[in-house]
Coordinates of C-alpha atoms in Angstrom, one line a residue:
M1 CA 0.0 0.0 0.0
K2 CA 1.1 3.5 -0.7
K3 CA 1.5 5.5 2.5
I4 CA -0.4 8.8 2.4
L5 CA 1.9 10.5 4.9
L6 CA 5.1 9.7 2.9
V7 CA 3.4 11.3 -0.2
L8 CA 2.5 14.4 1.8
V9 CA 5.9 15.0 3.2
A10 CA 8.2 13.9 0.4
L11 CA 6.3 15.6 -2.4
L12 CA 6.1 19.0 -0.7
F13 CA 9.7 19.7 -1.8
S14 CA 9.1 19.2 -5.5
V15 CA 9.3 23.0 -5.4
N16 CA 13.0 22.4 -5.3
Q17 CA 13.3 22.7 -9.4
G18 CA 11.4 6.2 20.3
F19 CA 8.7 7.9 21.7
A20 CA 6.6 7.4 24.7
L21 CA 3.1 6.0 24.6
N22 CA 1.6 9.4 23.9
C23 CA 4.0 10.1 21.1
L24 CA 5.7 13.0 23.0
Y25 CA 7.8 15.2 20.8
N26 CA 10.1 18.2 21.1
C27 CA 9.9 21.3 18.9
V28 CA 13.3 22.8 18.3
E29 CA 14.4 26.4 17.9
P30 CA 14.9 27.4 14.2
Y31 CA 18.4 27.0 12.8
D32 CA 20.1 26.9 9.3
L33 CA 17.7 29.6 8.2
S34 CA 18.7 32.0 5.4
H35 CA 19.9 35.5 6.3
G36 CA 17.2 37.8 7.8
A37 CA 17.6 40.2 4.8
S38 CA 16.9 37.3 2.4
R39 CA 13.7 36.5 4.3
F40 CA 12.7 40.1 4.4
M41 CA 13.2 40.5 0.6
S42 CA 11.2 37.3 0.0
A43 CA 8.3 38.8 2.0
I44 CA 8.3 42.3 0.5
T45 CA 8.8 41.1 -3.1
G46 CA 6.1 38.5 -2.9
S47 CA 8.5 35.7 -4.0
N48 CA 7.9 33.7 -0.7
F49 CA 4.1 33.9 -1.3
L50 CA 4.6 32.7 -4.8
A51 CA 6.9 29.8 -3.7
E52 CA 4.2 28.8 -1.2
K53 CA 1.6 28.8 -3.9
I54 CA 3.8 26.7 -6.2
A55 CA 4.5 24.2 -3.4
K56 CA 0.8 24.0 -2.6
S57 CA -0.1 23.4 -6.2
I58 CA 2.6 20.8 -6.8
L59 CA 1.7 19.0 -3.5
R60 CA -2.0 18.9 -4.3
K61 CA -1.4 17.6 -7.8
E62 CA 1.0 14.9 -6.6
I63 CA -1.4 13.8 -3.9
M64 CA -4.2 13.5 -6.5
K65 CA -1.9 11.3 -8.7
N66 CA -1.7 8.7 -5.9
T67 CA -5.0 9.2 -4.1
D68 CA -8.6 9.8 -5.1
G69 CA -10.4 12.6 -3.3
K70 CA -10.9 16.3 -2.9
F71 CA -7.9 18.0 -1.3
S72 CA -6.9 21.5 -0.1
V73 CA -3.3 22.3 0.9
K74 CA -1.7 25.2 2.8
V75 CA 2.0 25.7 3.0
D76 CA 3.7 28.4 5.2
S77 CA 7.4 28.9 4.7
Y78 CA 10.1 31.2 6.0
S79 CA 11.5 32.1 2.5
V80 CA 12.2 30.8 -0.9
K81 CA 15.7 29.7 -0.1
D82 CA 14.6 27.9 3.1
L83 CA 11.7 26.1 1.4
K84 CA 14.2 24.8 -1.3
K85 CA 16.4 23.5 1.5
G86 CA 13.4 21.7 3.1
I87 CA 12.8 24.2 6.0
F88 CA 9.2 25.3 6.5
K89 CA 6.8 26.6 9.1
S90 CA 3.8 24.4 8.6
V91 CA 1.8 22.3 6.2
K92 CA -2.0 21.6 6.5
V93 CA -3.8 19.1 4.3
K94 CA -7.6 18.6 4.2
G95 CA -9.2 15.9 2.3
K96 CA -12.7 14.6 1.6
E97 CA -14.1 11.4 0.0
I98 CA -10.7 9.8 0.0
N99 CA -9.7 6.5 -1.5
A100 CA -6.0 5.5 -0.9
D101 CA -5.3 2.1 -2.4
G102 CA -8.8 0.9 -1.3
V103 CA -8.8 2.5 2.1
H104 CA -11.6 4.9 2.4
F105 CA -12.2 8.0 4.5
T106 CA -15.0 10.5 4.5
K107 CA -12.6 13.1 5.8
L108 CA -8.9 13.2 6.6
N109 CA -7.1 16.3 8.0
M110 CA -3.4 16.5 8.9
K111 CA -1.2 19.4 10.0
T112 CA 2.3 19.8 11.4
L113 CA 2.6 20.8 15.0
C114 CA 5.9 22.6 15.2
D115 CA 6.7 26.1 13.9
F116 CA 10.0 24.9 12.6
N117 CA 10.3 21.7 10.4
Y118 CA 13.4 20.6 8.6
I119 CA 13.7 17.8 6.0
S120 CA 17.1 18.1 4.2
M121 CA 16.7 18.0 0.4
K122 CA 20.4 17.8 -0.5
N123 CA 19.5 14.5 -2.2
P124 CA 15.9 14.9 -3.5
N125 CA 15.7 11.1 -3.9
N126 CA 16.5 10.5 -0.2
P127 CA 15.2 13.3 2.0
V128 CA 16.7 13.3 5.5
F129 CA 14.5 14.2 8.5
M130 CA 16.7 16.5 10.4
E131 CA 14.3 16.8 13.3
D132 CA 11.3 14.9 14.6
L133 CA 8.2 15.7 12.5
P134 CA 5.0 15.6 14.6
L135 CA 1.6 15.9 12.9
E136 CA -1.9 16.0 14.2
F137 CA -4.5 14.0 12.3
S138 CA -8.2 13.5 12.4
V139 CA -10.4 11.2 10.3
V140 CA -14.1 10.5 9.8
M141 CA -15.1 7.0 8.6
S142 CA -18.6 6.0 7.6
E143 CA -20.1 2.5 7.4
D144 CA -19.7 2.6 3.7
D145 CA -16.0 3.6 4.0
L146 CA -15.3 0.7 6.3
N147 CA -17.1 -1.9 4.2
K148 CA -15.3 -0.8 1.1
T149 CA -12.0 -1.0 2.9
M150 CA -12.8 -4.5 4.1
Q151 CA -13.0 -5.5 0.4
T152 CA -9.4 -4.8 -0.3
V153 CA -6.9 -7.5 -1.1
E154 CA -4.8 -6.6 2.0
Y155 CA -7.7 -7.0 4.3
E156 CA -8.7 -10.3 2.7
K157 CA -5.2 -11.5 3.4
L158 CA -5.8 -10.9 7.1
I159 CA -8.9 -13.1 6.9
D160 CA -7.0 -15.9 5.0
K161 CA -4.2 -15.8 7.6
L162 CA -6.7 -16.1 10.5
N163 CA -8.4 -19.0 8.7
S164 CA -5.1 -20.8 8.2
Y165 CA -4.6 -20.7 11.9
G166 CA -8.0 -22.2 12.7
K167 CA -7.9 -24.8 10.0
G168 CA -5.7 -27.2 11.9
Y169 CA -8.0 -27.1 14.9
G170 CA -11.3 -27.7 13.1
L171 CA -12.6 -24.2 13.9
F172 CA -15.0 -22.2 11.9
K173 CA -13.9 -20.6 8.7
I174 CA -14.6 -16.9 8.0
E175 CA -16.1 -16.5 4.5
S176 CA -16.8 -12.8 4.7
T177 CA -17.1 -9.8 7.0
R178 CA -19.1 -6.6 7.0
L179 CA -19.8 -3.8 9.4
K180 CA -23.0 -1.9 10.2
I181 CA -23.4 1.3 12.3
K182 CA -26.8 1.8 13.7
D183 CA -27.9 4.2 16.5
D184 CA -24.2 5.0 17.0
K185 CA -23.4 1.3 17.8
L186 CA -21.1 -0.9 15.8
Y187 CA -22.2 -4.3 14.6
Y188 CA -19.5 -6.5 13.2
I189 CA -20.9 -9.3 11.1
L190 CA -18.9 -12.5 10.3
Q191 CA -20.3 -15.0 7.8
V192 CA -18.8 -18.3 8.9
A193 CA -18.7 -21.9 7.9
L194 CA -19.1 -24.1 11.0
P195 CA -18.0 -27.7 11.3
F196 CA -20.8 -30.1 10.5
A197 CA -23.2 -27.3 9.4
K198 CA -24.6 -27.3 5.8
N199 CA -25.2 -23.5 5.5
L200 CA -23.1 -20.5 6.3
Q201 CA -24.0 -18.7 9.6
D202 CA -24.0 -15.1 10.5
V203 CA -22.2 -14.2 13.7
V204 CA -23.4 -10.7 14.7
I205 CA -21.4 -8.9 17.3
M206 CA -22.3 -5.5 18.9
S207 CA -19.3 -3.6 20.2
D208 CA -18.1 -0.3 21.7
L209 CA -14.9 1.3 20.7
K210 CA -12.0 2.4 23.0
V211 CA -8.4 3.5 22.7
Y212 CA -6.0 1.1 24.3
K213 CA -2.2 2.0 24.2
G214 CA -2.7 4.2 21.2
D215 CA -4.7 1.7 19.2
I216 CA -8.4 1.2 18.5
D217 CA -9.9 -1.8 20.2
F218 CA -13.4 -3.3 20.1
A219 CA -14.7 -3.4 23.7
N220 CA -17.7 -4.8 25.6
T221 CA -18.4 -7.2 22.7
K222 CA -21.8 -8.9 22.8
L223 CA -23.1 -11.7 20.7
I224 CA -26.4 -10.7 19.2
N225 CA -27.6 -14.0 17.6
K226 CA -27.9 -16.2 20.8
K227 CA -28.5 -19.4 18.8
I228 CA -24.8 -19.7 18.1
S229 CA -22.6 -20.7 21.1
I230 CA -19.1 -19.3 20.7
D231 CA -16.5 -18.5 23.3
M232 CA -16.6 -14.6 23.5
K233 CA -12.9 -14.4 24.5
K234 CA -12.1 -16.0 21.2
I235 CA -14.5 -13.6 19.4
D236 CA -12.8 -10.6 21.1
R237 CA -9.4 -11.8 19.8
I238 CA -10.8 -12.4 16.3
V239 CA -12.5 -9.0 15.9
N240 CA -9.6 -7.1 17.2
Y241 CA -7.2 -9.0 14.9
L242 CA -9.5 -8.1 12.0
N243 CA -10.2 -4.6 13.3
P244 CA -11.0 -2.6 10.1
L245 CA -10.5 0.7 12.0
D246 CA -6.9 0.0 13.0
F247 CA -6.4 -1.4 9.5
S248 CA -7.6 1.8 7.9
L249 CA -5.3 4.0 10.0
N250 CA -2.2 1.9 9.3
I251 CA -2.0 3.5 5.9
L252 CA -0.9 6.7 7.7
E253 CA 2.2 5.1 9.1
N254 CA 5.5 5.1 7.2
K255 CA 9.2 5.7 7.6
D256 CA 9.2 4.3 11.1
A257 CA 6.4 6.7 12.0
I258 CA 4.6 6.2 15.3
L259 CA 0.8 6.7 15.2
T260 CA -1.1 7.1 18.4
V261 CA -4.8 7.3 18.5
Q262 CA -5.9 9.7 21.3
N263 CA -9.7 9.8 20.9
I264 CA -12.4 7.8 19.1
N265 CA -16.2 8.0 19.2
V266 CA -19.2 7.1 17.1
K267 CA -21.6 10.0 16.4
D268 CA -24.2 10.5 13.7
D269 CA -23.5 6.9 12.6
K270 CA -19.9 7.8 11.7
V271 CA -16.6 7.0 13.4
F272 CA -14.5 10.0 14.5
A273 CA -10.9 9.5 15.5
N274 CA -7.9 11.8 16.1
G275 CA -4.4 11.5 17.3
L276 CA -0.7 12.1 16.6
I277 CA 1.8 10.8 14.1
V278 CA 5.5 11.4 14.8
I279 CA 8.2 10.7 12.2
P280 CA 11.5 10.3 14.1
K281 CA 14.5 12.3 12.9
D282 CA 17.1 10.4 11.0
I283 CA 20.3 9.6 12.8
K284 CA 22.9 12.2 11.9
E285 CA 26.4 10.9 11.2

């Protein structure tokens, strides 16, 4: 899968023609900036504004090459020279109706959190993160988004892997999965083949959502169709292994990035989540 975050960060500079649980980060004081006079001239001549517009346009076009959706981008820089070096104040990206390699979001917003960000572009093909790059993200996922995501090849591989584990023990085989959101509750539906049963059976599980150690977990799972007797501890493990919400957010991780979900809730029959992504700085020789 292509990683959205890598696209956002690396493509910005086309204009150049171990953390704790909560992903704590440090913003550093600016350095390696161009001379003050140069920044002043960039501002009064409008060249910095023009550079920001060019960077924004290039970034948006490149995102659209790799991802379907509607995007707006804002770039804030110190000067033309600094932007060419890979030094910038901030980047904000807002997207709607996104499809990134089969992973769907109704909305996705990302923005840098420090006033000084530095990604060395001495080698444009191998950008070096001079400092930690922390970003704040928020996503909105609908029932339709999640069900489309669950049809991807990568998600089906998760199901196949789980089925391969259970095959040797004569357990049920998962044939398909789908998710329904009703009255702000999540219903995870497994269609399974049971041993000695002729027809496929639907296992319907109602669940709450919670954040556990920075990940999204299904919690307080309840079996809705009481006619089927299944160990709920096993069901908990299965639905969290196949968790389509965590699966969707994994596309935001790249280049050793650490993603920490901070909040999640279901409202108006949609899933809302937000948190931090921190790309650690590269080790300087």
